[in-house]
Amino acid sequence: MTQTQTPPGAVTFDSSEPSATRRVVTSTAFMIAIVVTVLILLFGVLSPNGVFLSAGNFRNLALDSAQLILLAVGMTFLVGAGELDLSIGANVILSSVVAAKVITFVGGTPEEILAGDYSNAATAILLGFLAAVVTGVLFGIVNAALVNMLRVSSFIVTLAMMSAGSGIAYIVTGGINVSSLPREMQKGFGSADLFGIIPIPAVIAVVIGLVAWFAMTKLRFGVHTLGMGSSLRAAERAGINIRRQRVKLFVIMGGIAGLVGFIDISRFLTTNIQGHQGDALAAIAAVVIGGTSLFGGRASILGSMIAAIIPAILINGLVIMRVGSFYQLVVTGVILLIAVGIDQRRRAQSK
Amino acid sequence: MAEAPIIELTNIVKSFGPVSVLKGVNLRAYPGKVTALVGDNGAGKSTLIKGLAGVQPYDSGEVRFAGEAVHLHSPREASRLGIEVVYQDLALCDNLDIVQNMFLGREELGFGTFDEGLMEREAAETLRQLSVRTVSSVRQKVSSLSGGQRQTVAIARSVLKKAKVVVLDEPTAALGVAQTEQVLELVGRLAEQGVAVILISHNLADVFAVADYISVLYLGQMVASVKAEDTNRDDIVGYITGSKTYNGVQA
């Protein structure tokens, strides 16, 4: 800082944060990135013929983690704002069910659909995509409206909505998955690659993640979100419309859940109403491992994105090593505990 | 009286259901002066202030701002006029830094994204004008600040956008001796800059240290408005507890 223009006795302020390198190196996102790198190298060494490190396997990893990355990005905003959404798994299911119903309804005659041969595939898929996102957004709006109107914590509201949402999905389908969806959506989207190697869902996840990172760090939206998570009262007194902010946050989460629902049916060409039970908790785990405070006020989009890759790496690596993939759940739990423990200790020291 | 009051409340009435809290209260605050508002718990201080902040509009009565009749029906309206309230529980966001807290809800943008440089300069300039020496970096997180420093940031936030009237609700209640001293100095400097300061306090030592005028609320009525130099501690205690009646001219 230059002292030339400062009159004697005047006070100067340091506007500098810790140096950029120091901030990056001490950030949780960076530490999680190291953990991820170590895991990749470990499985690379341990896997037969280093098959884990092949380009094809990286493609699988990217594809398998795309959905969790997306959900974790949306969840980062909510957790950063001191909110939670436990209903995203139900939202994913319901959105995919509505999309699948729209696609089969628009796509062609029952015989064509049974054969997986849609006469009207393009329109059907497009409408299905819109239906998924709209359903997801509406789901989010209902969540936010209930939190705002009932003045109940989002934990309780979304717990209830988790039950109600999957119940509706069961009612709509009669408990039978909608299958035989058009193969075009798999070839053209769900399992399609950019430049022949990068899965489209992963590209979408990264693009949305970067947009979210920008919004979190450079726009009012981000700092208002963190302000809300840090002190609801302070944010309110500062003139932030916290009810509207809450609606925006749940709409983003809901829209992302709808998108994930569409990606899901595009990959597997069937709905999965029995699945996605663990989606919400997996996303919250990734968010917390990535350095976002579960109590709000502090959030890292990049940390969440990196942490969301861990389950896919573990499943994939353990399968390649012929160890049961169920161990993945145990290891993810252990990583969650270690990450939170280290984080707490660092925070206690810095005070 | 040389100067005209910037804010003048006349015959303010506010009741909650059958309970009437303010029964025709008058209050004036002058630019560059500190007006202390004292009174026992339940006297109506908070209600009077919430009306001024636009949080709980008054039922009736006249509010004049710089001579003009105004209606304070929302916090936004109050802050548009330049009336800012620093609440007792501060309302800062611990996880955000000083600049983010000072600009929360009114961030400076350039091309749609934050103009961090401008915000840092304005924050530092405001703190400098208040001769704040105790914070080293405007990028410090509020969680790392002491009680006095937090109070400083909250006050600086209130004057950032050229406030004309700043209401301080018990600014020294939670502070130690040295920090109280700092905050009282800050209150004085705020007034030196031409801001009309309304100071709510239970601590009469603080009140007599900085106030130019003292207004005493007793059971929803303004029982005395006097120049600090024309009165003393015993009289004020008497007015607060209702054991003494003020007979002089309301200043």
Coordinates of C-alpha atoms in Angstrom, one line a residue:
Chain A
M1 CA 0.0 0.0 0.0
T2 CA 1.4 3.4 -0.9
Q3 CA 1.8 5.9 2.0
T4 CA 2.3 9.0 -0.2
Q5 CA -1.2 10.4 -0.2
T6 CA -1.9 9.5 3.4
P7 CA -1.8 12.5 5.8
P8 CA 0.1 11.8 9.0
G9 CA -1.9 10.2 11.7
A10 CA -4.5 9.0 9.3
V11 CA -5.5 5.4 9.4
T12 CA -4.9 3.0 6.6
F13 CA -6.5 -0.3 6.0
D14 CA -5.2 -3.4 4.5
S15 CA -7.7 -4.6 2.0
S16 CA -5.7 -7.6 1.1
E17 CA -6.8 -11.1 1.9
P18 CA -4.2 -13.8 2.5
S19 CA -2.3 -14.3 -0.7
A20 CA -4.0 -16.1 -3.6
T21 CA -1.7 -19.2 -3.4
R22 CA -2.2 -19.4 0.4
R23 CA -5.9 -19.2 0.1
V24 CA -6.0 -21.9 -2.6
V25 CA -3.7 -24.3 -0.8
T26 CA -5.5 -24.0 2.5
S27 CA -9.0 -24.3 1.0
T28 CA -11.0 -27.4 1.7
A29 CA -11.6 -27.7 -2.1
F30 CA -7.9 -28.1 -2.6
M31 CA -7.5 -30.7 0.1
I32 CA -10.4 -32.7 -1.3
A33 CA -8.8 -32.4 -4.7
I34 CA -5.6 -34.0 -3.3
V35 CA -7.7 -36.8 -1.7
V36 CA -9.4 -37.4 -5.0
T37 CA -6.0 -37.5 -6.8
V38 CA -4.6 -39.9 -4.2
L39 CA -7.6 -42.2 -4.6
I40 CA -7.2 -42.2 -8.4
L41 CA -3.5 -43.0 -8.2
L42 CA -4.1 -45.6 -5.6
F43 CA -6.7 -47.4 -7.7
G44 CA -4.5 -46.9 -10.7
V45 CA -1.6 -48.7 -9.0
L46 CA -3.8 -51.4 -7.5
S47 CA -6.0 -52.2 -10.5
P48 CA -4.9 -55.0 -12.8
N49 CA -2.9 -53.5 -15.7
G50 CA -3.7 -50.0 -14.5
V51 CA -7.0 -50.3 -16.2
F52 CA -8.5 -47.8 -13.8
L53 CA -6.4 -45.1 -15.4
S54 CA -7.6 -45.8 -18.9
A55 CA -9.4 -43.1 -20.9
G56 CA -12.4 -45.3 -21.2
N57 CA -12.6 -45.7 -17.4
F58 CA -12.3 -41.9 -16.9
R59 CA -15.2 -41.6 -19.2
N60 CA -17.2 -43.9 -17.0
L61 CA -16.2 -42.0 -13.9
A62 CA -17.3 -38.7 -15.5
L63 CA -20.6 -40.2 -16.5
D64 CA -21.3 -41.9 -13.2
S65 CA -20.5 -38.8 -11.1
A66 CA -22.4 -36.2 -13.3
Q67 CA -25.7 -36.6 -11.6
L68 CA -24.3 -36.4 -8.1
I69 CA -22.2 -33.3 -9.1
L70 CA -25.3 -31.6 -10.3
L71 CA -27.3 -32.4 -7.2
A72 CA -24.4 -31.3 -4.9
V73 CA -24.1 -28.0 -6.7
G74 CA -27.8 -27.2 -6.1
M75 CA -27.5 -28.4 -2.5
T76 CA -24.4 -26.2 -1.9
F77 CA -26.6 -23.1 -2.3
L78 CA -29.3 -24.4 0.0
V79 CA -26.9 -25.6 2.7
G80 CA -24.9 -22.3 2.4
A81 CA -28.2 -20.5 3.0
G82 CA -28.8 -22.6 6.1
E83 CA -31.5 -24.7 4.4
L84 CA -31.7 -28.4 3.5
D85 CA -33.5 -30.4 0.8
L86 CA -34.0 -34.0 1.7
S87 CA -36.6 -34.5 -1.0
I88 CA -34.3 -34.3 -4.0
G89 CA -34.3 -38.1 -4.5
A90 CA -38.1 -38.0 -4.6
N91 CA -38.0 -35.0 -6.9
V92 CA -35.6 -36.9 -9.3
I93 CA -38.0 -39.9 -9.4
L94 CA -41.1 -37.8 -9.9
S95 CA -39.6 -35.7 -12.6
S96 CA -38.3 -38.7 -14.4
V97 CA -41.7 -40.4 -14.1
V98 CA -43.5 -37.4 -15.5
A99 CA -41.0 -37.1 -18.3
A100 CA -41.3 -40.8 -19.1
K101 CA -45.1 -40.6 -19.2
V102 CA -45.0 -37.6 -21.5
I103 CA -42.5 -39.3 -23.8
T104 CA -44.5 -42.5 -24.0
F105 CA -47.7 -40.5 -24.5
V106 CA -46.4 -38.3 -27.3
G107 CA -43.9 -40.7 -28.8
G108 CA -46.1 -43.1 -30.7
T109 CA -48.6 -45.9 -30.6
P110 CA -48.5 -48.5 -27.7
E111 CA -47.1 -51.1 -30.1
E112 CA -44.3 -48.9 -31.3
I113 CA -43.4 -48.0 -27.8
L114 CA -43.3 -51.6 -26.7
A115 CA -40.9 -52.3 -29.5
G116 CA -38.9 -49.2 -28.4
D117 CA -39.5 -47.8 -31.9
Y118 CA -40.9 -44.3 -31.6
S119 CA -42.4 -42.7 -34.6
N120 CA -42.4 -39.3 -32.9
A121 CA -39.2 -39.5 -30.9
A122 CA -37.7 -36.0 -31.3
T123 CA -40.8 -34.1 -30.2
A124 CA -41.4 -36.6 -27.4
I125 CA -37.9 -36.3 -26.0
L126 CA -37.9 -32.5 -26.1
L127 CA -41.3 -32.4 -24.4
G128 CA -40.1 -35.0 -21.9
F129 CA -37.1 -32.9 -21.1
L130 CA -39.3 -29.8 -20.5
A131 CA -41.7 -31.9 -18.4
A132 CA -38.8 -33.1 -16.2
V133 CA -37.4 -29.6 -15.6
V134 CA -40.9 -28.1 -15.0
T135 CA -41.8 -30.8 -12.6
G136 CA -38.6 -30.4 -10.7
V137 CA -39.1 -26.6 -10.5
L138 CA -42.7 -26.9 -9.3
F139 CA -41.5 -29.4 -6.7
G140 CA -39.0 -26.8 -5.5
I141 CA -41.6 -24.1 -5.5
V142 CA -43.8 -26.2 -3.3
N143 CA -40.9 -26.9 -0.9
A144 CA -40.1 -23.2 -0.6
A145 CA -43.8 -22.1 -0.3
L146 CA -44.3 -24.6 2.5
V147 CA -41.2 -23.4 4.4
N148 CA -42.3 -19.8 3.9
M149 CA -45.9 -20.3 4.8
L150 CA -45.7 -22.8 7.6
R151 CA -42.6 -21.2 9.1
V152 CA -41.2 -24.7 9.6
S153 CA -37.6 -25.6 9.0
S154 CA -36.8 -26.9 5.5
F155 CA -35.6 -30.1 7.1
I156 CA -39.1 -31.0 8.2
V157 CA -40.8 -29.7 5.1
T158 CA -38.6 -31.6 2.7
L159 CA -38.7 -34.7 4.9
A160 CA -42.5 -34.7 4.4
M161 CA -42.1 -33.9 0.7
M162 CA -39.7 -36.8 0.3
S163 CA -42.4 -39.1 1.3
A164 CA -45.2 -37.3 -0.5
G165 CA -43.2 -37.0 -3.7
S166 CA -42.2 -40.6 -4.0
G167 CA -45.7 -41.6 -3.1
I168 CA -47.1 -39.5 -6.0
A169 CA -44.5 -41.2 -8.3
Y170 CA -45.8 -44.6 -7.2
I171 CA -49.4 -43.6 -7.7
V172 CA -48.7 -42.2 -11.2
T173 CA -46.9 -45.3 -12.3
G174 CA -48.9 -47.8 -10.3
G175 CA -45.6 -49.0 -8.9
I176 CA -44.4 -50.2 -12.3
N177 CA -41.4 -48.5 -13.9
V178 CA -41.9 -46.8 -17.3
S179 CA -39.4 -48.6 -19.5
S180 CA -38.7 -49.0 -23.3
L181 CA -38.0 -45.3 -23.7
P182 CA -36.7 -44.2 -27.1
R183 CA -33.1 -45.3 -27.7
E184 CA -32.5 -41.9 -29.4
M185 CA -32.3 -40.2 -26.0
Q186 CA -29.5 -42.6 -24.9
K187 CA -27.6 -42.3 -28.1
G188 CA -28.1 -38.6 -28.5
F189 CA -27.9 -37.5 -24.9
G190 CA -27.6 -39.8 -21.9
S191 CA -24.7 -41.9 -23.1
A192 CA -23.5 -39.5 -25.9
D193 CA -20.0 -38.0 -25.9
L194 CA -18.6 -34.7 -26.8
F195 CA -15.5 -35.2 -29.0
G196 CA -16.1 -38.9 -28.8
I197 CA -14.9 -39.2 -25.2
I198 CA -16.5 -36.7 -22.8
P199 CA -20.0 -37.7 -21.7
I200 CA -22.6 -35.0 -22.4
P201 CA -24.1 -35.3 -18.8
A202 CA -20.6 -34.6 -17.4
V203 CA -20.2 -31.5 -19.7
I204 CA -23.6 -30.2 -18.5
A205 CA -22.6 -30.8 -14.8
V206 CA -19.3 -28.9 -15.3
V207 CA -20.9 -26.0 -17.1
I208 CA -23.7 -25.6 -14.5
G209 CA -21.1 -26.0 -11.8
L210 CA -19.1 -23.1 -13.2
V211 CA -22.1 -20.9 -13.6
A212 CA -23.0 -21.7 -10.0
W213 CA -19.5 -20.9 -8.9
F214 CA -19.7 -17.5 -10.6
A215 CA -23.1 -16.8 -9.1
M216 CA -21.9 -17.8 -5.6
T217 CA -18.7 -15.7 -5.7
K218 CA -19.4 -12.8 -8.0
L219 CA -23.0 -12.0 -7.8
R220 CA -25.4 -10.6 -5.2
F221 CA -27.2 -13.9 -5.3
G222 CA -24.3 -15.7 -3.7
V223 CA -23.5 -13.2 -1.0
H224 CA -27.2 -12.9 -0.1
T225 CA -27.4 -16.7 0.1
L226 CA -24.4 -16.8 2.5
G227 CA -25.7 -13.8 4.4
M228 CA -29.0 -15.7 4.9
G229 CA -27.1 -18.8 6.1
S230 CA -24.9 -16.7 8.4
S231 CA -27.6 -14.8 10.1
L232 CA -31.2 -14.8 8.9
R233 CA -32.0 -11.7 11.0
A234 CA -29.0 -9.7 9.7
A235 CA -29.9 -10.6 6.1
E236 CA -33.5 -9.5 6.7
R237 CA -32.5 -6.2 8.3
A238 CA -30.0 -5.6 5.5
G239 CA -33.1 -5.5 3.2
I240 CA -32.7 -8.9 1.6
N241 CA -36.0 -10.5 0.8
I242 CA -35.3 -13.8 2.4
R243 CA -38.6 -15.4 1.4
R244 CA -38.0 -14.7 -2.3
Q245 CA -34.3 -15.7 -1.9
R246 CA -35.6 -19.0 -0.5
V247 CA -37.9 -19.6 -3.4
K248 CA -35.0 -19.0 -5.8
L249 CA -32.8 -21.4 -4.0
F250 CA -35.4 -24.2 -4.0
V251 CA -36.3 -23.5 -7.6
I252 CA -32.6 -23.9 -8.6
M253 CA -32.4 -27.2 -6.6
G254 CA -35.7 -28.4 -8.1
G255 CA -34.7 -27.5 -11.6
I256 CA -31.4 -29.4 -11.2
A257 CA -33.3 -32.4 -9.7
G258 CA -35.6 -32.4 -12.8
L259 CA -32.6 -32.3 -15.1
V260 CA -31.0 -35.1 -13.2
G261 CA -34.2 -37.1 -13.5
F262 CA -34.1 -36.6 -17.3
I263 CA -30.4 -37.6 -17.4
D264 CA -31.3 -40.7 -15.4
I265 CA -33.9 -41.9 -17.9
S266 CA -31.8 -41.0 -20.8
R267 CA -29.0 -43.2 -19.6
F268 CA -31.0 -46.2 -18.6
L269 CA -34.1 -45.8 -20.8
T270 CA -36.3 -46.6 -17.8
T271 CA -37.5 -44.9 -14.7
N272 CA -36.1 -46.1 -11.4
I273 CA -38.8 -45.5 -8.8
Q274 CA -37.2 -47.8 -6.2
G275 CA -33.8 -45.9 -6.6
H276 CA -32.5 -42.5 -5.6
Q277 CA -33.3 -43.1 -1.9
G278 CA -29.8 -42.0 -1.0
D279 CA -29.4 -39.1 -3.4
A280 CA -30.2 -36.4 -0.9
L281 CA -27.8 -37.7 1.8
A282 CA -25.1 -38.4 -0.8
A283 CA -25.4 -34.8 -2.1
I284 CA -25.3 -33.4 1.4
A285 CA -22.3 -35.5 2.3
A286 CA -20.5 -34.2 -0.8
V287 CA -21.4 -30.6 0.1
V288 CA -20.1 -31.0 3.6
I289 CA -16.9 -32.9 2.5
G290 CA -16.3 -30.1 0.0
G291 CA -16.0 -27.5 2.7
T292 CA -19.5 -26.0 3.0
S293 CA -20.7 -25.4 6.6
L294 CA -23.8 -27.5 7.4
F295 CA -25.0 -24.5 9.5
G296 CA -24.8 -22.2 6.5
G297 CA -22.8 -19.0 5.9
R298 CA -19.9 -20.7 4.2
A299 CA -20.0 -22.6 0.9
S300 CA -17.7 -23.9 -1.7
I301 CA -19.2 -24.9 -5.1
L302 CA -15.9 -26.2 -6.4
G303 CA -15.4 -28.3 -3.2
S304 CA -18.8 -29.9 -3.6
M305 CA -18.1 -30.7 -7.3
I306 CA -14.8 -32.4 -6.5
A307 CA -16.2 -34.2 -3.4
A308 CA -19.1 -35.5 -5.5
I309 CA -16.7 -37.5 -7.6
I310 CA -15.5 -39.6 -4.6
P311 CA -18.4 -42.1 -4.5
A312 CA -18.1 -42.9 -8.3
I313 CA -14.3 -43.4 -7.9
L314 CA -14.8 -45.7 -5.0
I315 CA -17.5 -47.8 -6.6
N316 CA -15.6 -48.0 -9.9
G317 CA -12.3 -48.7 -8.2
L318 CA -13.6 -51.3 -5.9
V319 CA -15.5 -53.1 -8.7
I320 CA -12.4 -53.2 -10.8
M321 CA -10.4 -54.6 -7.9
R322 CA -13.3 -57.2 -7.5
V323 CA -14.1 -55.9 -4.0
G324 CA -17.8 -55.5 -3.3
S325 CA -19.0 -52.1 -4.2
F326 CA -21.0 -51.9 -1.0
Y327 CA -17.7 -51.0 0.7
Q328 CA -18.1 -47.7 -1.1
L329 CA -20.7 -46.6 1.4
V330 CA -18.5 -47.4 4.3
V331 CA -15.5 -45.5 2.8
T332 CA -17.6 -42.5 1.9
G333 CA -18.9 -42.4 5.5
V334 CA -15.3 -42.5 6.8
I335 CA -14.2 -39.7 4.5
L336 CA -17.1 -37.6 5.6
L337 CA -16.1 -38.0 9.2
I338 CA -12.5 -37.3 8.6
A339 CA -13.3 -34.2 6.4
V340 CA -15.6 -32.7 9.0
G341 CA -13.2 -33.5 11.8
I342 CA -10.2 -31.8 10.1
D343 CA -12.4 -28.9 9.1
Q344 CA -13.6 -28.4 12.7
R345 CA -10.1 -28.5 14.0
R346 CA -8.8 -26.0 11.5
R347 CA -11.7 -23.6 12.3
A348 CA -11.1 -23.9 16.1
Q349 CA -7.4 -23.0 15.5
S350 CA -8.1 -20.0 13.3
K351 CA -10.3 -18.4 16.0
Chain B
M1 CA -32.4 26.8 19.3
A2 CA -30.0 27.6 16.5
E3 CA -30.7 24.6 14.3
A4 CA -33.8 23.1 13.1
P5 CA -34.4 19.4 14.0
I6 CA -33.8 16.9 11.2
I7 CA -36.4 14.6 12.7
E8 CA -39.4 15.7 14.7
L9 CA -41.9 13.4 16.1
T10 CA -45.1 14.9 17.4
N11 CA -47.9 13.3 19.4
I12 CA -46.9 9.7 18.4
V13 CA -49.4 7.1 19.4
K14 CA -48.9 3.3 19.2
S15 CA -50.8 0.5 20.8
F16 CA -50.9 -3.2 20.5
G17 CA -54.5 -4.3 21.0
P18 CA -55.7 -2.9 24.3
V19 CA -52.2 -2.0 25.4
S20 CA -51.2 1.5 24.5
V21 CA -47.4 1.7 24.5
L22 CA -46.8 5.2 23.2
K23 CA -49.3 7.8 24.4
G24 CA -48.6 11.0 22.4
V25 CA -44.8 11.1 22.4
N26 CA -42.7 14.0 21.1
L27 CA -39.1 13.6 20.2
R28 CA -36.6 15.8 18.3
A29 CA -33.1 15.1 17.1
Y30 CA -30.7 17.7 15.7
P31 CA -28.0 17.3 13.1
G32 CA -24.6 17.1 14.7
K33 CA -26.1 16.4 18.1
V34 CA -26.4 13.3 20.2
T35 CA -29.9 12.9 21.7
A36 CA -30.1 10.3 24.4
L37 CA -33.3 8.4 24.7
V38 CA -33.6 6.9 28.2
G39 CA -36.3 5.2 30.1
D40 CA -36.9 2.0 32.1
N41 CA -37.7 -1.3 30.6
G42 CA -41.2 -1.2 29.1
A43 CA -41.2 2.6 28.8
G44 CA -41.7 2.3 25.0
K45 CA -38.1 3.0 23.7
S46 CA -38.0 0.0 21.4
T47 CA -41.5 0.7 20.0
L48 CA -40.6 4.3 19.4
I49 CA -37.4 3.2 17.5
K50 CA -39.2 0.5 15.5
G51 CA -41.6 3.1 14.2
L52 CA -38.7 5.3 13.3
A53 CA -37.1 2.4 11.4
G54 CA -40.3 1.8 9.6
V55 CA -40.5 -1.7 11.0
Q56 CA -43.7 -1.1 13.0
P57 CA -45.4 2.0 11.7
Y58 CA -47.0 4.4 14.3
D59 CA -50.8 4.4 14.7
S60 CA -51.0 8.2 14.6
G61 CA -48.9 11.3 15.1
E62 CA -46.8 13.4 12.9
V63 CA -43.3 12.6 11.7
R64 CA -41.4 15.5 10.1
F65 CA -38.1 14.9 8.4
A66 CA -36.1 18.0 7.6
G67 CA -39.3 19.9 8.0
E68 CA -41.4 17.8 5.6
A69 CA -44.1 15.5 6.8
V70 CA -43.2 11.9 6.0
H71 CA -44.7 8.4 6.5
L72 CA -42.4 5.8 7.8
H73 CA -44.3 2.7 6.7
S74 CA -41.4 0.4 5.7
P75 CA -37.7 0.0 6.5
R76 CA -36.9 0.8 2.9
E77 CA -38.7 4.2 3.2
A78 CA -36.7 5.0 6.4
S79 CA -33.4 4.1 4.8
R80 CA -34.3 6.1 1.7
L81 CA -34.6 9.2 3.9
G82 CA -31.3 8.3 5.6
I83 CA -32.6 6.9 8.8
E84 CA -30.5 3.9 10.0
V85 CA -30.9 1.8 13.1
V86 CA -28.0 -0.1 14.7
Y87 CA -29.8 -2.8 16.7
Q88 CA -28.5 -4.1 20.0
D89 CA -27.9 -7.6 18.7
L90 CA -26.0 -6.0 15.9
A91 CA -27.3 -8.1 13.0
L92 CA -24.0 -8.8 11.3
C93 CA -23.2 -11.9 9.4
D94 CA -20.3 -13.7 11.1
N95 CA -19.2 -15.6 8.1
L96 CA -18.9 -12.6 5.9
D97 CA -16.0 -10.1 6.0
I98 CA -16.3 -6.4 6.9
V99 CA -16.8 -5.2 3.3
Q100 CA -19.5 -7.8 2.6
N101 CA -21.3 -6.9 5.9
M102 CA -21.2 -3.1 5.3
F103 CA -22.6 -3.6 1.8
L104 CA -25.0 -6.5 2.4
G105 CA -28.2 -5.8 0.5
R106 CA -26.8 -2.8 -1.3
E107 CA -23.7 -4.1 -3.1
E108 CA -21.9 -2.0 -5.6
L109 CA -22.0 -3.6 -9.0
G110 CA -19.9 -3.0 -12.1
F111 CA -21.1 -4.8 -15.3
G112 CA -23.5 -6.9 -13.1
T113 CA -20.8 -8.4 -10.9
F114 CA -19.3 -7.0 -7.7
D115 CA -17.1 -4.0 -7.9
E116 CA -14.9 -5.2 -5.1
G117 CA -12.4 -2.4 -5.5
L118 CA -15.0 0.3 -5.1
M119 CA -16.6 -1.4 -2.1
E120 CA -13.3 -1.9 -0.4
R121 CA -12.4 1.8 -0.9
E122 CA -15.7 3.1 0.3
A123 CA -15.6 0.8 3.4
A124 CA -12.1 1.8 4.2
E125 CA -13.0 5.5 3.7
T126 CA -16.0 5.3 6.0
L127 CA -13.9 3.6 8.7
R128 CA -11.2 6.2 8.2
Q129 CA -13.7 9.1 8.6
L130 CA -14.8 7.5 11.9
S131 CA -11.1 7.3 12.8
V132 CA -11.4 3.6 13.4
R133 CA -8.0 2.2 14.2
T134 CA -8.8 -1.2 15.6
V135 CA -9.4 -3.2 12.5
S136 CA -6.4 -4.1 10.4
S137 CA -8.0 -5.4 7.2
V138 CA -11.4 -4.6 5.7
R139 CA -11.3 -8.2 4.5
Q140 CA -11.3 -9.6 8.0
K141 CA -14.2 -11.9 8.8
V142 CA -16.6 -10.5 11.3
S143 CA -16.4 -13.7 13.4
S144 CA -12.7 -12.7 14.2
L145 CA -13.7 -9.3 15.6
S146 CA -14.2 -8.3 19.2
G147 CA -17.5 -6.9 20.5
G148 CA -16.3 -3.3 20.2
Q149 CA -15.0 -3.9 16.7
R150 CA -18.4 -5.5 15.7
Q151 CA -20.2 -2.4 17.1
T152 CA -17.8 -0.3 15.0
V153 CA -18.6 -2.2 11.8
A154 CA -22.3 -2.0 12.5
I155 CA -22.1 1.8 13.0
A156 CA -19.9 2.2 10.0
R157 CA -22.4 0.2 8.0
S158 CA -25.1 2.6 9.1
V159 CA -23.3 5.7 7.9
L160 CA -21.9 4.2 4.7
K161 CA -24.6 5.6 2.6
K162 CA -24.6 9.1 4.1
A163 CA -27.2 8.5 6.8
K164 CA -28.7 11.7 8.3
V165 CA -30.2 10.0 11.4
V166 CA -28.5 7.1 13.1
V167 CA -30.3 5.3 16.0
L168 CA -28.0 3.3 18.3
D169 CA -29.8 0.8 20.5
E170 CA -27.7 0.1 23.6
P171 CA -24.4 0.2 21.7
T172 CA -22.3 -0.4 24.8
A173 CA -24.5 -2.9 26.7
A174 CA -22.2 -5.9 26.0
L175 CA -18.9 -4.1 26.0
G176 CA -16.0 -3.9 28.5
V177 CA -14.6 -0.6 29.7
A178 CA -12.0 0.1 27.1
Q179 CA -14.4 -0.9 24.2
T180 CA -17.2 1.2 25.7
E181 CA -14.7 4.1 25.6
Q182 CA -14.0 3.5 21.9
V183 CA -17.6 3.2 20.9
L184 CA -18.5 6.4 22.8
E185 CA -15.7 8.2 21.0
L186 CA -17.2 6.9 17.8
V187 CA -20.6 8.2 18.7
G188 CA -19.0 11.6 19.2
R189 CA -17.3 11.6 15.8
L190 CA -20.5 10.5 14.2
A191 CA -22.2 13.6 15.5
E192 CA -19.2 15.8 14.5
Q193 CA -19.9 14.7 10.9
G194 CA -23.3 16.3 11.1
V195 CA -25.3 13.1 11.8
A196 CA -28.2 13.3 14.2
V197 CA -27.5 10.5 16.6
I198 CA -30.3 9.0 18.8
L199 CA -28.6 7.0 21.5
I200 CA -30.6 4.5 23.6
S201 CA -28.9 3.6 26.7
H202 CA -29.4 2.4 30.3
N203 CA -26.0 3.6 31.3
L204 CA -26.3 7.1 32.5
A205 CA -22.5 7.5 32.7
D206 CA -22.4 6.9 29.0
V207 CA -25.3 9.2 28.4
F208 CA -23.8 12.1 30.2
A209 CA -20.4 11.4 28.5
V210 CA -21.7 12.0 25.0
A211 CA -25.3 13.3 24.9
D212 CA -26.2 16.9 24.0
Y213 CA -29.9 16.3 24.8
I214 CA -31.6 13.8 27.0
S215 CA -35.2 12.7 26.5
V216 CA -36.8 10.5 29.1
L217 CA -39.7 8.1 28.4
Y218 CA -41.9 7.0 31.3
L219 CA -44.8 4.6 30.7
G220 CA -45.3 5.7 27.1
Q221 CA -44.9 9.4 27.7
M222 CA -42.0 11.7 27.1
V223 CA -41.7 13.2 30.6
A224 CA -38.6 15.3 30.0
S225 CA -36.5 16.6 27.1
V226 CA -33.6 18.5 28.4
K227 CA -30.1 19.7 27.5
A228 CA -27.6 17.5 29.1
E229 CA -25.7 20.4 30.6
D230 CA -28.8 21.7 32.3
T231 CA -29.5 18.6 34.3
N232 CA -27.9 16.0 36.4
R233 CA -27.9 12.3 37.0
D234 CA -30.2 12.4 40.0
D235 CA -32.9 14.3 38.1
I236 CA -32.7 12.0 35.2
V237 CA -33.0 8.9 37.5
G238 CA -36.0 10.6 39.1
Y239 CA -37.7 11.1 35.7
I240 CA -37.0 7.6 34.6
T241 CA -38.5 6.1 37.8
G242 CA -41.3 8.6 37.9
S243 CA -40.4 9.9 41.3
K244 CA -39.6 13.3 39.9
T245 CA -41.5 15.6 37.5
Y246 CA -39.9 17.9 35.1
N247 CA -41.3 21.3 35.2
G248 CA -39.1 23.2 32.8
V249 CA -39.4 24.0 29.2
Q250 CA -39.1 21.0 26.9
A251 CA -35.8 21.5 25.0

